[in-house]
Structure formats: C-alpha cells, structure tokens
mmCIF file of N, CA, C and O in Angstrom:
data_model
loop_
_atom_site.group_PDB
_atom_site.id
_atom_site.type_symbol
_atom_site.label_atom_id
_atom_site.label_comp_id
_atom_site.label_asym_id
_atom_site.label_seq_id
_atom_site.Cartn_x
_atom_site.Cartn_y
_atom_site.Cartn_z
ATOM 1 N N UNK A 5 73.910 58.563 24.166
ATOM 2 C CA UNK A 5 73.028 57.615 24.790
ATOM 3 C C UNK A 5 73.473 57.396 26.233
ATOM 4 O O UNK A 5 74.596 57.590 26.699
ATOM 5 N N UNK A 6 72.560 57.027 26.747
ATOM 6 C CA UNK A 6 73.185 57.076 28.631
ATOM 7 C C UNK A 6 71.976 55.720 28.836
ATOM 8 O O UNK A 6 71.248 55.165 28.013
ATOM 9 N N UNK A 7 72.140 55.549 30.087
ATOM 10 C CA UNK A 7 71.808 54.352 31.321
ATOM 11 C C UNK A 7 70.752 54.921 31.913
ATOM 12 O O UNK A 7 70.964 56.122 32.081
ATOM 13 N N UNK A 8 69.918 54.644 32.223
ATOM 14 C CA UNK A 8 68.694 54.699 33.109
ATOM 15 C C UNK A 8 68.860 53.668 34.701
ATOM 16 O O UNK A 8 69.063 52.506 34.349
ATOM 17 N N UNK A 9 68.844 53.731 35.549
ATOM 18 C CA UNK A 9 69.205 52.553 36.151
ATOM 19 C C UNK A 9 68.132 53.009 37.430
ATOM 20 O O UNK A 9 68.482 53.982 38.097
ATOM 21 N N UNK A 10 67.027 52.424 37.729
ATOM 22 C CA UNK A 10 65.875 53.113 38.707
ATOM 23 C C UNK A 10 66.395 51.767 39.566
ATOM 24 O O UNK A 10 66.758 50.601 39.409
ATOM 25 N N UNK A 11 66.191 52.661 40.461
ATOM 26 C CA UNK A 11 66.095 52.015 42.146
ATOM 27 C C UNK A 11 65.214 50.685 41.973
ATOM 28 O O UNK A 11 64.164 50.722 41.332
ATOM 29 N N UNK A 12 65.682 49.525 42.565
ATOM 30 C CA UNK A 12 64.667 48.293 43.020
ATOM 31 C C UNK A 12 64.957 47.506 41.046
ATOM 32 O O UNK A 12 64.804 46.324 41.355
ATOM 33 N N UNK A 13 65.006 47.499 40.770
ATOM 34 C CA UNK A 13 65.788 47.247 38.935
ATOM 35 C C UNK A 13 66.589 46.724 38.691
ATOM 36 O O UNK A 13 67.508 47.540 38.766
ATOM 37 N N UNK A 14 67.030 45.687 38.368
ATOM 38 C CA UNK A 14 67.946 45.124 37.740
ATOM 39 C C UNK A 14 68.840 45.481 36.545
ATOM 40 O O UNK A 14 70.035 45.321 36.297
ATOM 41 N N UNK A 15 67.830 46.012 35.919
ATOM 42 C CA UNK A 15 68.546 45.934 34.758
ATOM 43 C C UNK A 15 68.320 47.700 33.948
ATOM 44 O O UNK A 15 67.153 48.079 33.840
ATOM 45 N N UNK A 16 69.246 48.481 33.529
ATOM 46 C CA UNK A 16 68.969 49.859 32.933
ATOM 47 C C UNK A 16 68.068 49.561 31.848
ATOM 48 O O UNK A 16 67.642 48.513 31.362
ATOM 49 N N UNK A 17 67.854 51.121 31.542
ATOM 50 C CA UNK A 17 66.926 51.552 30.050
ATOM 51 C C UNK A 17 68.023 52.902 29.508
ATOM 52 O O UNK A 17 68.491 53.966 29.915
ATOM 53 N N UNK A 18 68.028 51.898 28.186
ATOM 54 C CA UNK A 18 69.078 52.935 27.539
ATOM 55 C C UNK A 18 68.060 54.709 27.391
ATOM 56 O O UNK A 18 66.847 54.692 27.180
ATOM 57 N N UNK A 19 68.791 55.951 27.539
ATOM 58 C CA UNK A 19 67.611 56.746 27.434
ATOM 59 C C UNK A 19 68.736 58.257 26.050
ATOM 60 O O UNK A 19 69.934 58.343 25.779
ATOM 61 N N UNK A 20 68.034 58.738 25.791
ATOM 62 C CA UNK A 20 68.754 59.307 24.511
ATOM 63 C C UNK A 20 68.328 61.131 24.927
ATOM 64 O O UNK A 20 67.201 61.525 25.226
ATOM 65 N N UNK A 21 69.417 61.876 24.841
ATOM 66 C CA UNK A 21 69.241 63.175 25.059
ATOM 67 C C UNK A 21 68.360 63.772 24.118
ATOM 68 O O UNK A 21 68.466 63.471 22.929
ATOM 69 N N UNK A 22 67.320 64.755 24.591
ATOM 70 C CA UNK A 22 66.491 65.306 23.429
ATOM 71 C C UNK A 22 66.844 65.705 22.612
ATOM 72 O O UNK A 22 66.001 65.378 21.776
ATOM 73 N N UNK A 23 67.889 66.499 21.914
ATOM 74 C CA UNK A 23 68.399 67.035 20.617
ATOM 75 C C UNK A 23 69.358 66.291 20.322
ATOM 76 O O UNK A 23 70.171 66.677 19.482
ATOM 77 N N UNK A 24 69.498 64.992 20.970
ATOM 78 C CA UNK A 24 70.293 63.590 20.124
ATOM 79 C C UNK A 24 71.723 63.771 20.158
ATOM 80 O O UNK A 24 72.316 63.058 19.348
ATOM 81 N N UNK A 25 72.494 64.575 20.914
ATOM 82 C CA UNK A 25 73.794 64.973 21.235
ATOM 83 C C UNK A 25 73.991 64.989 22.860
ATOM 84 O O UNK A 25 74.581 64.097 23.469
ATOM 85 N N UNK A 26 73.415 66.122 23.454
ATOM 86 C CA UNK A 26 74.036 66.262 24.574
ATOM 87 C C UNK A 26 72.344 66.176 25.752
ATOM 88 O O UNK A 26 71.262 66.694 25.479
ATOM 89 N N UNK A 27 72.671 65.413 26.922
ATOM 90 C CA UNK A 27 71.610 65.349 27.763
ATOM 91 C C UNK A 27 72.427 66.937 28.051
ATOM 92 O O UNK A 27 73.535 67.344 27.702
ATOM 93 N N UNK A 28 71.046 67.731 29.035
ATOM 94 C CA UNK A 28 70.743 69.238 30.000
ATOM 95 C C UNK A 28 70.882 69.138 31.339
ATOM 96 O O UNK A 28 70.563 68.164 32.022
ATOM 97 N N UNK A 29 71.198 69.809 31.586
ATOM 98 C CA UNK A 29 70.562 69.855 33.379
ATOM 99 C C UNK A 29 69.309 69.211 33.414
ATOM 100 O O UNK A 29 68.944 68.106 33.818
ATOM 101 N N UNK A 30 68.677 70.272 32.835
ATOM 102 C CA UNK A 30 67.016 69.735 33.380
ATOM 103 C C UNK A 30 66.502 68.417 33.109
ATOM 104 O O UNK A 30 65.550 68.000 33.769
ATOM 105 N N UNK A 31 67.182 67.524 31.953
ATOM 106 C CA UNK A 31 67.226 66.245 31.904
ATOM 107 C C UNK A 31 67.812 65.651 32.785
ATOM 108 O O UNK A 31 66.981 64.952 33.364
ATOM 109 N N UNK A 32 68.899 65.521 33.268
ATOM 110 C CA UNK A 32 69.364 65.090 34.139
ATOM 111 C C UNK A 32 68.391 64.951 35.490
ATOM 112 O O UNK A 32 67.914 63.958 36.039
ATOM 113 N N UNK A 33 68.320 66.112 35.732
ATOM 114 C CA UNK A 33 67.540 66.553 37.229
ATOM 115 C C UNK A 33 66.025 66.033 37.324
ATOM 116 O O UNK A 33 65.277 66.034 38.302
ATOM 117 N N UNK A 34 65.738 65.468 35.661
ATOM 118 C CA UNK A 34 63.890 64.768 35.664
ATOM 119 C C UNK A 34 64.891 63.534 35.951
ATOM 120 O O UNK A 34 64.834 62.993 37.055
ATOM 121 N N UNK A 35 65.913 63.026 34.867
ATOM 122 C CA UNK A 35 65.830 61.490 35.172
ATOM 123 C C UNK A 35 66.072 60.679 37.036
ATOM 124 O O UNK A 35 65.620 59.646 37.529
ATOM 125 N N UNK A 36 66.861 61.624 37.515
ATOM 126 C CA UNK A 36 67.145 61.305 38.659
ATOM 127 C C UNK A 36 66.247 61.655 40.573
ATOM 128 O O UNK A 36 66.364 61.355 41.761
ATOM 129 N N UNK A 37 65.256 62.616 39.445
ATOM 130 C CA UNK A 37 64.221 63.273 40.184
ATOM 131 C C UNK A 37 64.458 64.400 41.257
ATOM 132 O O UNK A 37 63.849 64.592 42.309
ATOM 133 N N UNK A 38 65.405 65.025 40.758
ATOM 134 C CA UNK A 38 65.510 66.323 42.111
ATOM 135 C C UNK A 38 67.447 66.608 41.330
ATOM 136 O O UNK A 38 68.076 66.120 40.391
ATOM 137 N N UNK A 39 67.687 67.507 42.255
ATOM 138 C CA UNK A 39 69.535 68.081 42.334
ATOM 139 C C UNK A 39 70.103 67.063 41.767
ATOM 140 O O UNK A 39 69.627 65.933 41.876
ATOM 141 N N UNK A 40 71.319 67.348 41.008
ATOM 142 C CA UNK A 40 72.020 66.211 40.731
ATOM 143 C C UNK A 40 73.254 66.293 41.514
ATOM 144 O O UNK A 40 73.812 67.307 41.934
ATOM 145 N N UNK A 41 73.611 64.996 41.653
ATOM 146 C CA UNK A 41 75.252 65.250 42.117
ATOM 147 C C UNK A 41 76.056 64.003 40.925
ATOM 148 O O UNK A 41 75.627 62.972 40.406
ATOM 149 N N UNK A 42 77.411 64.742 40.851
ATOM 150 C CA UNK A 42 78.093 62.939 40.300
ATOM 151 C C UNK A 42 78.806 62.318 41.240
ATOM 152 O O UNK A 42 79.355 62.597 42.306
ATOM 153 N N UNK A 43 78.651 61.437 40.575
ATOM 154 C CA UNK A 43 79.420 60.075 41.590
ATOM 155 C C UNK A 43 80.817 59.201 40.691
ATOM 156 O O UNK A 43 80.553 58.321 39.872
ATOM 157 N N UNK A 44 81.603 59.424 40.861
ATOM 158 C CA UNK A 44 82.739 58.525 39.893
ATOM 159 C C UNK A 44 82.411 56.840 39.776
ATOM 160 O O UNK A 44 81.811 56.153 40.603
ATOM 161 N N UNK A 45 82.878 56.502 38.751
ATOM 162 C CA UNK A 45 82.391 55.164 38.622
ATOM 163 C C UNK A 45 83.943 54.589 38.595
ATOM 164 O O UNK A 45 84.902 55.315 38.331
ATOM 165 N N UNK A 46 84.064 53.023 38.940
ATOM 166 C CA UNK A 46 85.206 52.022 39.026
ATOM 167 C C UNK A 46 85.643 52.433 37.655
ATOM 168 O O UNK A 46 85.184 53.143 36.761
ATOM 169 N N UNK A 47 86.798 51.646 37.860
ATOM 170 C CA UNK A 47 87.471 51.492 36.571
ATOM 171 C C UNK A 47 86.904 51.038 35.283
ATOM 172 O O UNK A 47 85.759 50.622 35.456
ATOM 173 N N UNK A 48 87.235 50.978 34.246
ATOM 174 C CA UNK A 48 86.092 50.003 33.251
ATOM 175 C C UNK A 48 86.698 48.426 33.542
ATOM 176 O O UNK A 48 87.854 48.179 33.884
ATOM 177 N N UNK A 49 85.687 47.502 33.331
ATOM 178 C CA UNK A 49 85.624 46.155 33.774
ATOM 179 C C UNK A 49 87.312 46.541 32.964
ATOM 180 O O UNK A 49 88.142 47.209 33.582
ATOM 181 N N UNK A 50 87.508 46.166 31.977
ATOM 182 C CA UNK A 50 88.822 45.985 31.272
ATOM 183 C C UNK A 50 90.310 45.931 32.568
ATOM 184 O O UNK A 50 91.277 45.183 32.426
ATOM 185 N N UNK A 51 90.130 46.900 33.738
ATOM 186 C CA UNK A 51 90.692 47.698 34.482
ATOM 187 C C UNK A 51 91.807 48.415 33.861
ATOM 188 O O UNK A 51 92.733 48.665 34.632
ATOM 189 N N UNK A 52 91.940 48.811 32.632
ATOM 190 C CA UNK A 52 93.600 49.065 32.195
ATOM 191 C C UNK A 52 93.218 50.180 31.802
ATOM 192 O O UNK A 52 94.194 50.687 31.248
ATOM 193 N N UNK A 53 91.930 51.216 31.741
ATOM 194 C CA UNK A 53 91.365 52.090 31.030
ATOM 195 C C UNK A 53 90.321 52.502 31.909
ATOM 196 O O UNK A 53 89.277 51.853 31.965
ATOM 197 N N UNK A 54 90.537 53.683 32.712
ATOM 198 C CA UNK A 54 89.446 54.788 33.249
ATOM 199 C C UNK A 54 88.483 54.568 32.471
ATOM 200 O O UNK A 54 88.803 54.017 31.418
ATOM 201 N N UNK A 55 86.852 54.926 32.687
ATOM 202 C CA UNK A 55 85.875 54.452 32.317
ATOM 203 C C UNK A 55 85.800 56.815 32.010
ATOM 204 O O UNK A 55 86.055 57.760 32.756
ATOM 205 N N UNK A 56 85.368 56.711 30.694
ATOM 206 C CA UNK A 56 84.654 58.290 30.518
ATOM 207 C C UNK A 56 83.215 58.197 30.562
ATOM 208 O O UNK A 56 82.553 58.784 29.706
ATOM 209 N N UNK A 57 82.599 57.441 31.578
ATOM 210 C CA UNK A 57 81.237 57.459 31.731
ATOM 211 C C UNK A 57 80.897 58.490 33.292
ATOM 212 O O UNK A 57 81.630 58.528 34.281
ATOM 213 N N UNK A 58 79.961 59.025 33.155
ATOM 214 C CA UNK A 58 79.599 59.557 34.485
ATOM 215 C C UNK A 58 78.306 59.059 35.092
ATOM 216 O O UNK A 58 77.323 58.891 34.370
ATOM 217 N N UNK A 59 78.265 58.793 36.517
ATOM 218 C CA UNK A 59 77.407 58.774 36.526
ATOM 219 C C UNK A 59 76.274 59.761 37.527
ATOM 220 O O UNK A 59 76.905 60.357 38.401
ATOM 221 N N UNK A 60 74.756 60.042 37.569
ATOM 222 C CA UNK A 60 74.522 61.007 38.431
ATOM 223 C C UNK A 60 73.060 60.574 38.823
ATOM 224 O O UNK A 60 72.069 59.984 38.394
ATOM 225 N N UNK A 61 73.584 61.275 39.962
ATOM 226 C CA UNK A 61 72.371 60.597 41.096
ATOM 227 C C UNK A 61 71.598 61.621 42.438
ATOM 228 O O UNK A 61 72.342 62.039 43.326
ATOM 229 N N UNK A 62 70.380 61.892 42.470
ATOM 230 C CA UNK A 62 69.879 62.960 43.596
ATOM 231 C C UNK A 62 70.415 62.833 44.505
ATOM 232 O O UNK A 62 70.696 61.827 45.156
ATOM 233 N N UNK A 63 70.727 64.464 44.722
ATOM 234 C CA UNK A 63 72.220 64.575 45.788
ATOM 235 C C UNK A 63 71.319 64.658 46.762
ATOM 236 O O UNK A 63 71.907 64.712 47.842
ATOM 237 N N UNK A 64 69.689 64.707 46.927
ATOM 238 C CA UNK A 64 69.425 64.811 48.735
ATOM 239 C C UNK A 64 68.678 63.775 48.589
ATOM 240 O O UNK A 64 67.646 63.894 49.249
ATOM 241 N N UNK A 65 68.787 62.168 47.631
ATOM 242 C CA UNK A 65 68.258 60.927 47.641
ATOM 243 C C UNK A 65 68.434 60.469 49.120
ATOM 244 O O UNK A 65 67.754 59.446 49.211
ATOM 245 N N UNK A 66 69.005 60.725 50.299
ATOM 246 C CA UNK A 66 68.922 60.243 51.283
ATOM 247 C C UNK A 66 68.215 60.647 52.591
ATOM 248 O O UNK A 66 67.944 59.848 53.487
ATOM 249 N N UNK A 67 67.812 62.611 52.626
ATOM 250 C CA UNK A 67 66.846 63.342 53.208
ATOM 251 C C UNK A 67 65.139 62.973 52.369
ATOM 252 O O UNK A 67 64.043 63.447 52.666
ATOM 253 N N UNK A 68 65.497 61.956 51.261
ATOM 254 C CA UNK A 68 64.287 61.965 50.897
ATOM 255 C C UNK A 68 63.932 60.279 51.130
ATOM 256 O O UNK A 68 62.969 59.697 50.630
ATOM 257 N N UNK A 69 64.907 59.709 51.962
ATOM 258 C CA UNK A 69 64.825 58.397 52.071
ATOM 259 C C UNK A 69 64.267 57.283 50.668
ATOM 260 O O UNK A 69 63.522 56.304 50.604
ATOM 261 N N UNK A 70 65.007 57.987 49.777
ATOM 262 C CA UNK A 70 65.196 57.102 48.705
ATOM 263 C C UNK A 70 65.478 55.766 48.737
ATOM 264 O O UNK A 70 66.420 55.407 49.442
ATOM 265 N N UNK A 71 64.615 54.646 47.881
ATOM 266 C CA UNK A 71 64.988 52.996 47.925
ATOM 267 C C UNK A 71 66.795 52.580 47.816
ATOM 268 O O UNK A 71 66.905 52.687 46.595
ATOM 269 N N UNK A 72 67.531 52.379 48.069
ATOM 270 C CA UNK A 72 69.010 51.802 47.479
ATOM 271 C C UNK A 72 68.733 51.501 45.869
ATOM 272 O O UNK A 72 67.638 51.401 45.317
ATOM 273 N N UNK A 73 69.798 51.410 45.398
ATOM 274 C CA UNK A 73 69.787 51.421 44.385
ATOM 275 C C UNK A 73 70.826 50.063 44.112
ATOM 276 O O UNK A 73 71.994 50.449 44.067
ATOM 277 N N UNK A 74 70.726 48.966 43.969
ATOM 278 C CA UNK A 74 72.035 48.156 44.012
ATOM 279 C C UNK A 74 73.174 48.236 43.055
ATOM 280 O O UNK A 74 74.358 48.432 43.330
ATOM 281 N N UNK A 75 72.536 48.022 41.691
ATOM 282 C CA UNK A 75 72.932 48.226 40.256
ATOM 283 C C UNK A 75 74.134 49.331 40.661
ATOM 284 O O UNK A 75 75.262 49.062 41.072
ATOM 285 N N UNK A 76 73.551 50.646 40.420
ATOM 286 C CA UNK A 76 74.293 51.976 41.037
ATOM 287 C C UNK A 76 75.357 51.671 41.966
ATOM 288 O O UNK A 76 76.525 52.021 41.792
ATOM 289 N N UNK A 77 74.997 51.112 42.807
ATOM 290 C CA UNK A 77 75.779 51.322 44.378
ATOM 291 C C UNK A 77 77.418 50.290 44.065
ATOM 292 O O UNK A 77 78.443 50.543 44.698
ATOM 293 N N UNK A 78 77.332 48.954 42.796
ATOM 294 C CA UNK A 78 77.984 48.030 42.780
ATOM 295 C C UNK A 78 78.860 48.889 41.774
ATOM 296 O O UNK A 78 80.067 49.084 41.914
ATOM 297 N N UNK A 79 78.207 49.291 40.913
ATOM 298 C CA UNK A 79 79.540 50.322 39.571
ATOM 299 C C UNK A 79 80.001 51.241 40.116
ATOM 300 O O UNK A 79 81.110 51.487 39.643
ATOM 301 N N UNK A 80 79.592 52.211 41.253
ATOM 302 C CA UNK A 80 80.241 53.125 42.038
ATOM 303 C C UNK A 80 80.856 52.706 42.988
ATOM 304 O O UNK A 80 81.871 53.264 43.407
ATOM 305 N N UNK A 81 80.393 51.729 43.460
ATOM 306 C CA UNK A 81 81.739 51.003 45.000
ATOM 307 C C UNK A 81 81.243 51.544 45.967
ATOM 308 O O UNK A 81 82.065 51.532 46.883
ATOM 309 N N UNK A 82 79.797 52.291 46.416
ATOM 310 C CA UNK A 82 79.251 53.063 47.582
ATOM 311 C C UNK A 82 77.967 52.655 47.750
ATOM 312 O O UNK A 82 77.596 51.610 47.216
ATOM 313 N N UNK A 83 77.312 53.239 48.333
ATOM 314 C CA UNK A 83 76.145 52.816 48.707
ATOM 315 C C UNK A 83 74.858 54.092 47.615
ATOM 316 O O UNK A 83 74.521 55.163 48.119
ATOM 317 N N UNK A 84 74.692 53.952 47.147
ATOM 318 C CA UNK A 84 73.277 54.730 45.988
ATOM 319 C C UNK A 84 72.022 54.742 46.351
ATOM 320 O O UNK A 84 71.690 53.767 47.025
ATOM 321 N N UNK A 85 71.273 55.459 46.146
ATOM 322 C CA UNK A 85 69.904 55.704 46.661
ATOM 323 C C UNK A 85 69.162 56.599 45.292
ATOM 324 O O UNK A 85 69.532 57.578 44.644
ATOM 325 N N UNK A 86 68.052 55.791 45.248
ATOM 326 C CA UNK A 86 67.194 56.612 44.167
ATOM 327 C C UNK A 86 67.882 56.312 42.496
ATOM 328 O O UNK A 86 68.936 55.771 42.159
ATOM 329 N N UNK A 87 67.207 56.685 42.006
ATOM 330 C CA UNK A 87 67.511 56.483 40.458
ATOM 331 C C UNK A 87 68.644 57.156 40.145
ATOM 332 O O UNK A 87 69.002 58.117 40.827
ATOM 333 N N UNK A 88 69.405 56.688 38.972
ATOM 334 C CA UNK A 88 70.861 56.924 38.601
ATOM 335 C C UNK A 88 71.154 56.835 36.927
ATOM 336 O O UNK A 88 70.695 56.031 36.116
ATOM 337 N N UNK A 89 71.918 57.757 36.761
ATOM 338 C CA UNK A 89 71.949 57.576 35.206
ATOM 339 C C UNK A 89 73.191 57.843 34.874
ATOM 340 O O UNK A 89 73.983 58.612 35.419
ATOM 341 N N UNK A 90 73.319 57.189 33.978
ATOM 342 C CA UNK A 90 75.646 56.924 33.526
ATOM 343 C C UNK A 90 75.356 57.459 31.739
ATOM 344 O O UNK A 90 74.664 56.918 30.876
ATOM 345 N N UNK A 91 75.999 58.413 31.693
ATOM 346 C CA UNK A 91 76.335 59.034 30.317
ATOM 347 C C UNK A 91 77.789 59.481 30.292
ATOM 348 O O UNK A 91 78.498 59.891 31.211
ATOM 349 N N UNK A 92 78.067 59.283 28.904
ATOM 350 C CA UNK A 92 79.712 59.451 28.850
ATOM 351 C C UNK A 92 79.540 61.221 28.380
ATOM 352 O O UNK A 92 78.656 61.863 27.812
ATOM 353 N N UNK A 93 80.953 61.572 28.987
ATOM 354 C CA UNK A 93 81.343 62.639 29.771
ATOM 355 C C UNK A 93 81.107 63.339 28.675
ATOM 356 O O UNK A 93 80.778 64.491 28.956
ATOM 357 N N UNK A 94 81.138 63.124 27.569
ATOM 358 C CA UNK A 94 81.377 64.340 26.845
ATOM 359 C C UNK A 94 79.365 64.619 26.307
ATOM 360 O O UNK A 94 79.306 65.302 25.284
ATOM 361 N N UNK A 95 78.397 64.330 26.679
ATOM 362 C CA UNK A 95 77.305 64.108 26.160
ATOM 363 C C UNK A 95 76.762 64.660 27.722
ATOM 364 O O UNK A 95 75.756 64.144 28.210
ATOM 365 N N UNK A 96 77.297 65.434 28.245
ATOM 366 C CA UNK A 96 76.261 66.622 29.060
ATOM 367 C C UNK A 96 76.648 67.967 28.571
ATOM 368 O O UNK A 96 77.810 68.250 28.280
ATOM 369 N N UNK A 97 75.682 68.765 28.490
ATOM 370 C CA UNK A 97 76.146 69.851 28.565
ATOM 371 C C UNK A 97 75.986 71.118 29.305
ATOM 372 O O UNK A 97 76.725 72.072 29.062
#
C-alpha cells in the first residue's frame, strides 16, 4: 500500500499496487504523471529508526511548472512540486 499525496491537498489517498504486492514503473510514472525520480524522506517521526518508505515524485515537475506540493515538501525537508507518492521500499519493483 503506498500514499497518494497530489499537489494543493492536504491530506493523501492510500493507493494499492495492481497485482496487490509490488507497484511498476508504469504505475509509478501514471501516479506522479511523467519520469520518476526519488526523493529520501526524514527520519521516521520516532527519530531512532530510518523510515523504509520511499518517496517519488516527477523529476521534470519543475520544467513543467508544477503546483508545490506542501505535504511532500515537509516529509522530505525540500521544496516538492507536483504529485508524490511514498511506498515502502520493498513494494516497487
């Protein structure tokens, strides 16, 4: 299961890989709308434990003058653009 987190949004939509194991590229690349890139995420709130979540976000969201993304931009510690989606690491394939 992974995060949906669209630009201008408050709040994610949980979203579920089609064969119920592992999201694709090409999933990836619809949810975020174009190339993907990853982006590392903070620590987990806990801070005592690396977070195995990833998250990924259109790597030319900014030649395409994509909205900010706040949600995104605050769990990564950077600035985000365009829609973003956080799935734990082992659930791409």
């Amino acid at each position: 299961m992974g995060w949906l987190i669209k630009a201008g949004e408050n709040d994610g939509v949980k979203v579920s890989p089609a064969n119920g194991k592992e999201f694709t590229l090409d999933e990836l690349q619809a949810y975020v709308g174009g190339l993907i890139e990853p982006v590392p995420l903070r620590r987990d709130i806990r801070g005592t434990e690396p977070s195995w979540r990833e998250m990924y976000v259109n790597e030319e969201g900014l030649l395409h003058n994509l909205k900010v993304n706040p949600t995104a931009s605050i769990l990564s510690g950077r600035t985000i653009v365009g829609d973003a989606i956080i799935v734990m690491e082992d659930e791409v394939s």
